[in-house]
Amino acid sequence: MNSVLLLLAILGQSPPLTVTPNWALLTKPTVQRALELTVPQTRAIFAIHTTAVAALKRLARRHSKAPVPPVGTPDPALPALEKFGKGLPLDKQERLAPITLQAYGPRVLTAPGIGKALGLSAAQVDKITGAQLDTAKPYEEKERLWAEAHNGPWRTVGGDLKVPAVTPEISRMNDERDAKLTGLLKQNLTPEQNDRLVKMLGKPVKLS
C-alpha cells in the first residue's frame, strides 16, 4: 500500500476513482457540446463514425444478407476514437470521465471501482445491483409483450438479439423503470455517499 492509500485508510476515506473514458460517447452531439469541441473536431469524429459504419456494413454482407455484423464484432470506430480522444486537451478528457459514469444511468454501481470509491463493500454492491436487476426484469417482459401486441417495431442488438425499438410508450416504461432503480440506489446509500456520487457524476449531460 503506497503512502497516499495508507493515509486514506487511516482517515477512513475511500481512494479516488479512476474512470476510463468511454470514447464512443464522443459521437454524441450533446457530449461534443459539453466538451466544447470545435467544428473541425466534430467533423473528424463524424468521419471516424462514417468510416466505421461502412466497414460494419461490408462485414455484414460477407457473412449474411442481413445488414447486421456477426455477434461479438468489435466496433471498428473505437481505436480511432480512442486515439482522437487521447489527443484532446487533458481538461476535456477529464470532463469525459464523469460523463462516462452518467452513461451507466441508475446502474452506475456496475461501473468498475465506483462501489469501492463510495465506501461500499462488494456484498453491499451485490445487494443493491441485485435488487435493481429484480426490479428491472419485469419491465423487459412488459416491453416485449407491448411490442408483440403492436407489431413492433423491433431493433437488433448484439448481432442477432431482437428487442423492442424505442417508441413513446417504450420510452415511458424505461423512464418509469429508471426512476425505480434510481430510488433503490439512493435509498441504499448514506447521505454522504449520495453526495459523493453526485460529485463523481458531475454536471448532467443528456445522453439518450
PDB file of C-alpha atoms in Angstrom:
ATOM      1  CA  MET A   1       0.000   0.000   0.000  1.00  0.00           C
ATOM      2  CA  ASN A   2       1.521   3.314  -1.022  1.00  0.00           C
ATOM      3  CA  SER A   3       1.652   6.300   1.326  1.00  0.00           C
ATOM      4  CA  VAL A   4      -1.418   8.015  -0.191  1.00  0.00           C
ATOM      5  CA  LEU A   5      -3.643   4.941   0.151  1.00  0.00           C
ATOM      6  CA  LEU A   6      -2.283   4.332   3.676  1.00  0.00           C
ATOM      7  CA  LEU A   7      -3.203   7.901   4.684  1.00  0.00           C
ATOM      8  CA  LEU A   8      -6.703   7.495   3.203  1.00  0.00           C
ATOM      9  CA  ALA A   9      -7.143   4.258   5.135  1.00  0.00           C
ATOM     10  CA  ILE A  10      -6.089   5.947   8.374  1.00  0.00           C
ATOM     11  CA  LEU A  11      -8.531   8.801   7.746  1.00  0.00           C
ATOM     12  CA  GLY A  12     -11.303   6.341   6.892  1.00  0.00           C
ATOM     13  CA  GLN A  13     -11.680   7.721   3.360  1.00  0.00           C
ATOM     14  CA  SER A  14     -12.106   5.799   0.104  1.00  0.00           C
ATOM     15  CA  PRO A  15      -9.425   6.036  -2.606  1.00  0.00           C
ATOM     16  CA  PRO A  16     -10.178   8.352  -5.543  1.00  0.00           C
ATOM     17  CA  LEU A  17     -11.926   6.777  -8.521  1.00  0.00           C
ATOM     18  CA  THR A  18     -10.068   6.456 -11.806  1.00  0.00           C
ATOM     19  CA  VAL A  19     -12.507   6.258 -14.719  1.00  0.00           C
ATOM     20  CA  THR A  20     -11.512   5.015 -18.162  1.00  0.00           C
ATOM     21  CA  PRO A  21     -13.381   7.286 -20.590  1.00  0.00           C
ATOM     22  CA  ASN A  22     -15.905   5.699 -22.921  1.00  0.00           C
ATOM     23  CA  TRP A  23     -14.538   7.133 -26.150  1.00  0.00           C
ATOM     24  CA  ALA A  24     -17.640   6.018 -28.087  1.00  0.00           C
ATOM     25  CA  LEU A  25     -19.551   8.808 -26.306  1.00  0.00           C
ATOM     26  CA  LEU A  26     -17.613  11.306 -28.410  1.00  0.00           C
ATOM     27  CA  THR A  27     -20.017  10.569 -31.273  1.00  0.00           C
ATOM     28  CA  LYS A  28     -22.946  12.078 -29.327  1.00  0.00           C
ATOM     29  CA  PRO A  29     -23.644  15.746 -30.182  1.00  0.00           C
ATOM     30  CA  THR A  30     -24.625  16.505 -26.572  1.00  0.00           C
ATOM     31  CA  VAL A  31     -21.243  15.230 -25.377  1.00  0.00           C
ATOM     32  CA  GLN A  32     -19.446  17.193 -28.062  1.00  0.00           C
ATOM     33  CA  ARG A  33     -21.201  20.342 -26.854  1.00  0.00           C
ATOM     34  CA  ALA A  34     -20.422  19.539 -23.204  1.00  0.00           C
ATOM     35  CA  LEU A  35     -16.743  19.194 -24.119  1.00  0.00           C
ATOM     36  CA  GLU A  36     -16.943  22.374 -26.219  1.00  0.00           C
ATOM     37  CA  LEU A  37     -15.358  20.676 -29.221  1.00  0.00           C
ATOM     38  CA  THR A  38     -14.577  22.768 -32.270  1.00  0.00           C
ATOM     39  CA  VAL A  39     -16.250  22.297 -35.658  1.00  0.00           C
ATOM     40  CA  PRO A  40     -13.110  20.633 -37.142  1.00  0.00           C
ATOM     41  CA  GLN A  41     -13.037  18.244 -34.163  1.00  0.00           C
ATOM     42  CA  THR A  42     -16.705  17.256 -34.555  1.00  0.00           C
ATOM     43  CA  ARG A  43     -16.163  16.762 -38.292  1.00  0.00           C
ATOM     44  CA  ALA A  44     -13.225  14.473 -37.566  1.00  0.00           C
ATOM     45  CA  ILE A  45     -15.411  12.383 -35.221  1.00  0.00           C
ATOM     46  CA  PHE A  46     -18.156  12.211 -37.856  1.00  0.00           C
ATOM     47  CA  ALA A  47     -15.625  10.952 -40.409  1.00  0.00           C
ATOM     48  CA  ILE A  48     -14.454   8.245 -37.998  1.00  0.00           C
ATOM     49  CA  HIS A  49     -18.039   7.155 -37.346  1.00  0.00           C
ATOM     50  CA  THR A  50     -18.988   7.147 -41.042  1.00  0.00           C
ATOM     51  CA  THR A  51     -15.949   5.038 -41.942  1.00  0.00           C
ATOM     52  CA  ALA A  52     -16.779   2.552 -39.172  1.00  0.00           C
ATOM     53  CA  VAL A  53     -20.417   2.201 -40.246  1.00  0.00           C
ATOM     54  CA  ALA A  54     -19.336   1.482 -43.815  1.00  0.00           C
ATOM     55  CA  ALA A  55     -16.868  -1.143 -42.553  1.00  0.00           C
ATOM     56  CA  LEU A  56     -19.575  -2.859 -40.491  1.00  0.00           C
ATOM     57  CA  LYS A  57     -21.927  -2.987 -43.479  1.00  0.00           C
ATOM     58  CA  ARG A  58     -19.229  -4.569 -45.644  1.00  0.00           C
ATOM     59  CA  LEU A  59     -18.531  -7.115 -42.930  1.00  0.00           C
ATOM     60  CA  ALA A  60     -22.227  -7.933 -42.560  1.00  0.00           C
ATOM     61  CA  ARG A  61     -22.623  -8.504 -46.295  1.00  0.00           C
ATOM     62  CA  ARG A  62     -19.779 -11.000 -46.223  1.00  0.00           C
ATOM     63  CA  HIS A  63     -21.487 -13.060 -43.504  1.00  0.00           C
ATOM     64  CA  SER A  64     -25.170 -12.835 -44.350  1.00  0.00           C
ATOM     65  CA  LYS A  65     -27.786 -10.985 -46.350  1.00  0.00           C
ATOM     66  CA  ALA A  66     -28.961  -9.014 -43.311  1.00  0.00           C
ATOM     67  CA  PRO A  67     -27.124  -5.703 -42.679  1.00  0.00           C
ATOM     68  CA  VAL A  68     -26.062  -6.847 -39.206  1.00  0.00           C
ATOM     69  CA  PRO A  69     -22.459  -7.788 -38.283  1.00  0.00           C
ATOM     70  CA  PRO A  70     -21.710 -11.139 -36.594  1.00  0.00           C
ATOM     71  CA  VAL A  71     -22.161 -11.413 -32.822  1.00  0.00           C
ATOM     72  CA  GLY A  72     -19.117 -10.182 -30.931  1.00  0.00           C
ATOM     73  CA  THR A  73     -17.844  -7.953 -33.741  1.00  0.00           C
ATOM     74  CA  PRO A  74     -15.844  -5.108 -32.137  1.00  0.00           C
ATOM     75  CA  ASP A  75     -16.749  -1.551 -33.048  1.00  0.00           C
ATOM     76  CA  PRO A  76     -14.182  -0.590 -35.711  1.00  0.00           C
ATOM     77  CA  ALA A  77     -14.502   3.071 -34.704  1.00  0.00           C
ATOM     78  CA  LEU A  78     -13.210   2.577 -31.151  1.00  0.00           C
ATOM     79  CA  PRO A  79      -9.436   2.527 -31.849  1.00  0.00           C
ATOM     80  CA  ALA A  80      -9.677   5.724 -33.913  1.00  0.00           C
ATOM     81  CA  LEU A  81     -11.982   7.385 -31.362  1.00  0.00           C
ATOM     82  CA  GLU A  82      -9.600   6.473 -28.536  1.00  0.00           C
ATOM     83  CA  LYS A  83      -6.641   7.886 -30.445  1.00  0.00           C
ATOM     84  CA  PHE A  84      -8.620  11.046 -31.170  1.00  0.00           C
ATOM     85  CA  GLY A  85      -9.806  11.339 -27.554  1.00  0.00           C
ATOM     86  CA  LYS A  86      -6.336  10.932 -26.100  1.00  0.00           C
ATOM     87  CA  GLY A  87      -5.217  13.766 -28.344  1.00  0.00           C
ATOM     88  CA  LEU A  88      -7.724  16.159 -26.779  1.00  0.00           C
ATOM     89  CA  PRO A  89      -6.600  18.616 -24.075  1.00  0.00           C
ATOM     90  CA  LEU A  90      -6.428  17.000 -20.650  1.00  0.00           C
ATOM     91  CA  ASP A  91      -9.331  19.040 -19.255  1.00  0.00           C
ATOM     92  CA  LYS A  92     -11.658  17.678 -21.963  1.00  0.00           C
ATOM     93  CA  GLN A  93     -10.515  14.102 -21.310  1.00  0.00           C
ATOM     94  CA  GLU A  94     -11.165  14.619 -17.594  1.00  0.00           C
ATOM     95  CA  ARG A  95     -14.641  16.009 -18.362  1.00  0.00           C
ATOM     96  CA  LEU A  96     -15.467  12.845 -20.324  1.00  0.00           C
ATOM     97  CA  ALA A  97     -14.784  10.671 -17.254  1.00  0.00           C
ATOM     98  CA  PRO A  98     -17.903  11.732 -15.240  1.00  0.00           C
ATOM     99  CA  ILE A  99     -19.970  11.669 -18.438  1.00  0.00           C
ATOM    100  CA  THR A 100     -18.844   8.052 -18.829  1.00  0.00           C
ATOM    101  CA  LEU A 101     -20.268   7.324 -15.373  1.00  0.00           C
ATOM    102  CA  GLN A 102     -23.515   9.090 -16.283  1.00  0.00           C
ATOM    103  CA  ALA A 103     -23.904   6.696 -19.229  1.00  0.00           C
ATOM    104  CA  TYR A 104     -24.437   3.856 -16.742  1.00  0.00           C
ATOM    105  CA  GLY A 105     -27.630   5.563 -15.614  1.00  0.00           C
ATOM    106  CA  PRO A 106     -29.150   4.287 -12.350  1.00  0.00           C
ATOM    107  CA  ARG A 107     -26.957   1.162 -12.613  1.00  0.00           C
ATOM    108  CA  VAL A 108     -23.835   3.233 -12.050  1.00  0.00           C
ATOM    109  CA  LEU A 109     -22.641   0.788  -9.351  1.00  0.00           C
ATOM    110  CA  THR A 110     -21.776  -1.622 -12.183  1.00  0.00           C
ATOM    111  CA  ALA A 111     -19.044   0.803 -13.260  1.00  0.00           C
ATOM    112  CA  PRO A 112     -15.606  -0.579 -12.312  1.00  0.00           C
ATOM    113  CA  GLY A 113     -14.359   0.694  -8.959  1.00  0.00           C
ATOM    114  CA  ILE A 114     -17.228   3.020  -8.111  1.00  0.00           C
ATOM    115  CA  GLY A 115     -18.554   0.888  -5.263  1.00  0.00           C
ATOM    116  CA  LYS A 116     -15.153   0.976  -3.588  1.00  0.00           C
ATOM    117  CA  ALA A 117     -14.847   4.713  -4.204  1.00  0.00           C
ATOM    118  CA  LEU A 118     -18.177   5.203  -2.415  1.00  0.00           C
ATOM    119  CA  GLY A 119     -17.008   3.100   0.526  1.00  0.00           C
ATOM    120  CA  LEU A 120     -19.296   0.155  -0.261  1.00  0.00           C
ATOM    121  CA  SER A 121     -18.340  -3.455   0.304  1.00  0.00           C
ATOM    122  CA  ALA A 122     -18.674  -5.987  -2.513  1.00  0.00           C
ATOM    123  CA  ALA A 123     -21.629  -7.501  -0.635  1.00  0.00           C
ATOM    124  CA  GLN A 124     -23.387  -4.119  -0.462  1.00  0.00           C
ATOM    125  CA  VAL A 125     -22.859  -3.531  -4.192  1.00  0.00           C
ATOM    126  CA  ASP A 126     -24.218  -7.013  -4.967  1.00  0.00           C
ATOM    127  CA  LYS A 127     -27.269  -6.374  -2.768  1.00  0.00           C
ATOM    128  CA  ILE A 128     -28.135  -3.080  -4.491  1.00  0.00           C
ATOM    129  CA  THR A 129     -27.446  -4.227  -8.059  1.00  0.00           C
ATOM    130  CA  GLY A 130     -29.342  -7.474  -7.378  1.00  0.00           C
ATOM    131  CA  ALA A 131     -32.391  -5.540  -6.178  1.00  0.00           C
ATOM    132  CA  GLN A 132     -32.178  -3.325  -9.254  1.00  0.00           C
ATOM    133  CA  LEU A 133     -31.998  -6.362 -11.530  1.00  0.00           C
ATOM    134  CA  ASP A 134     -35.070  -7.894  -9.897  1.00  0.00           C
ATOM    135  CA  THR A 135     -36.934  -4.597 -10.353  1.00  0.00           C
ATOM    136  CA  ALA A 136     -35.896  -4.176 -14.000  1.00  0.00           C
ATOM    137  CA  LYS A 137     -36.623  -7.720 -15.158  1.00  0.00           C
ATOM    138  CA  PRO A 138     -40.459  -7.420 -15.295  1.00  0.00           C
ATOM    139  CA  TYR A 139     -40.101  -4.349 -17.493  1.00  0.00           C
ATOM    140  CA  GLU A 140     -38.263  -6.376 -20.149  1.00  0.00           C
ATOM    141  CA  GLU A 141     -41.274  -8.699 -20.354  1.00  0.00           C
ATOM    142  CA  LYS A 142     -43.744  -5.780 -20.353  1.00  0.00           C
ATOM    143  CA  GLU A 143     -41.889  -4.126 -23.230  1.00  0.00           C
ATOM    144  CA  ARG A 144     -41.707  -7.375 -25.217  1.00  0.00           C
ATOM    145  CA  LEU A 145     -45.433  -8.020 -24.785  1.00  0.00           C
ATOM    146  CA  TRP A 146     -46.289  -4.449 -25.766  1.00  0.00           C
ATOM    147  CA  ALA A 147     -44.147  -4.673 -28.920  1.00  0.00           C
ATOM    148  CA  GLU A 148     -45.724  -8.004 -29.887  1.00  0.00           C
ATOM    149  CA  ALA A 149     -49.230  -6.626 -29.359  1.00  0.00           C
ATOM    150  CA  HIS A 150     -48.456  -3.574 -31.513  1.00  0.00           C
ATOM    151  CA  ASN A 151     -46.460  -5.389 -34.227  1.00  0.00           C
ATOM    152  CA  GLY A 152     -43.112  -3.893 -33.233  1.00  0.00           C
ATOM    153  CA  PRO A 153     -41.079  -2.051 -34.191  1.00  0.00           C
ATOM    154  CA  TRP A 154     -38.006  -4.085 -33.234  1.00  0.00           C
ATOM    155  CA  ARG A 155     -34.275  -3.441 -33.305  1.00  0.00           C
ATOM    156  CA  THR A 156     -31.344  -5.856 -33.363  1.00  0.00           C
ATOM    157  CA  VAL A 157     -28.576  -5.691 -30.759  1.00  0.00           C
ATOM    158  CA  GLY A 158     -25.510  -7.829 -30.235  1.00  0.00           C
ATOM    159  CA  GLY A 159     -25.736  -9.215 -33.753  1.00  0.00           C
ATOM    160  CA  ASP A 160     -28.894 -11.315 -33.516  1.00  0.00           C
ATOM    161  CA  LEU A 161     -30.936 -10.341 -30.433  1.00  0.00           C
ATOM    162  CA  LYS A 162     -34.213  -8.585 -31.241  1.00  0.00           C
ATOM    163  CA  VAL A 163     -35.557  -6.155 -28.658  1.00  0.00           C
ATOM    164  CA  PRO A 164     -38.357  -3.570 -28.840  1.00  0.00           C
ATOM    165  CA  ALA A 165     -37.341  -0.363 -30.583  1.00  0.00           C
ATOM    166  CA  VAL A 166     -37.778   2.843 -28.603  1.00  0.00           C
ATOM    167  CA  THR A 167     -41.265   4.280 -29.080  1.00  0.00           C
ATOM    168  CA  PRO A 168     -43.037   6.840 -26.875  1.00  0.00           C
ATOM    169  CA  GLU A 169     -44.656   4.006 -24.884  1.00  0.00           C
ATOM    170  CA  ILE A 170     -41.392   2.045 -24.518  1.00  0.00           C
ATOM    171  CA  SER A 171     -39.654   5.280 -23.512  1.00  0.00           C
ATOM    172  CA  ARG A 172     -42.320   5.857 -20.835  1.00  0.00           C
ATOM    173  CA  MET A 173     -41.718   2.333 -19.464  1.00  0.00           C
ATOM    174  CA  ASN A 174     -37.957   2.939 -19.474  1.00  0.00           C
ATOM    175  CA  ASP A 175     -38.371   6.208 -17.569  1.00  0.00           C
ATOM    176  CA  GLU A 176     -40.631   4.502 -15.019  1.00  0.00           C
ATOM    177  CA  ARG A 177     -38.133   1.666 -14.587  1.00  0.00           C
ATOM    178  CA  ASP A 178     -35.145   4.010 -14.249  1.00  0.00           C
ATOM    179  CA  ALA A 179     -36.973   6.110 -11.645  1.00  0.00           C
ATOM    180  CA  LYS A 180     -37.464   2.992  -9.516  1.00  0.00           C
ATOM    181  CA  LEU A 181     -33.828   1.924  -9.995  1.00  0.00           C
ATOM    182  CA  THR A 182     -32.611   5.384  -9.018  1.00  0.00           C
ATOM    183  CA  GLY A 183     -34.816   5.278  -5.929  1.00  0.00           C
ATOM    184  CA  LEU A 184     -33.349   1.919  -4.924  1.00  0.00           C
ATOM    185  CA  LEU A 185     -29.837   3.264  -5.334  1.00  0.00           C
ATOM    186  CA  LYS A 186     -30.426   6.393  -3.261  1.00  0.00           C
ATOM    187  CA  GLN A 187     -32.266   4.506  -0.517  1.00  0.00           C
ATOM    188  CA  ASN A 188     -29.324   2.153  -0.032  1.00  0.00           C
ATOM    189  CA  LEU A 189     -26.657   4.859   0.145  1.00  0.00           C
ATOM    190  CA  THR A 190     -25.972   7.133   3.079  1.00  0.00           C
ATOM    191  CA  PRO A 191     -26.472  10.909   2.608  1.00  0.00           C
ATOM    192  CA  GLU A 192     -22.693  11.278   2.427  1.00  0.00           C
ATOM    193  CA  GLN A 193     -22.410   8.561  -0.233  1.00  0.00           C
ATOM    194  CA  ASN A 194     -25.221  10.131  -2.264  1.00  0.00           C
ATOM    195  CA  ASP A 195     -23.442  13.494  -2.127  1.00  0.00           C
ATOM    196  CA  ARG A 196     -20.169  11.879  -3.177  1.00  0.00           C
ATOM    197  CA  LEU A 197     -21.872  10.148  -6.088  1.00  0.00           C
ATOM    198  CA  VAL A 198     -23.398  13.427  -7.305  1.00  0.00           C
ATOM    199  CA  LYS A 199     -19.918  14.973  -7.339  1.00  0.00           C
ATOM    200  CA  MET A 200     -18.491  11.972  -9.225  1.00  0.00           C
ATOM    201  CA  LEU A 201     -21.184  12.254 -11.892  1.00  0.00           C
ATOM    202  CA  GLY A 202     -20.563  15.965 -12.448  1.00  0.00           C
ATOM    203  CA  LYS A 203     -22.793  18.291 -14.437  1.00  0.00           C
ATOM    204  CA  PRO A 204     -25.567  16.249 -16.101  1.00  0.00           C
ATOM    205  CA  VAL A 205     -25.413  15.663 -19.868  1.00  0.00           C
ATOM    206  CA  LYS A 206     -28.413  14.323 -21.803  1.00  0.00           C
ATOM    207  CA  LEU A 207     -27.214  11.086 -23.403  1.00  0.00           C
ATOM    208  CA  SER A 208     -30.419   9.490 -24.760  1.00  0.00           C
TER     209      SER A 208
END
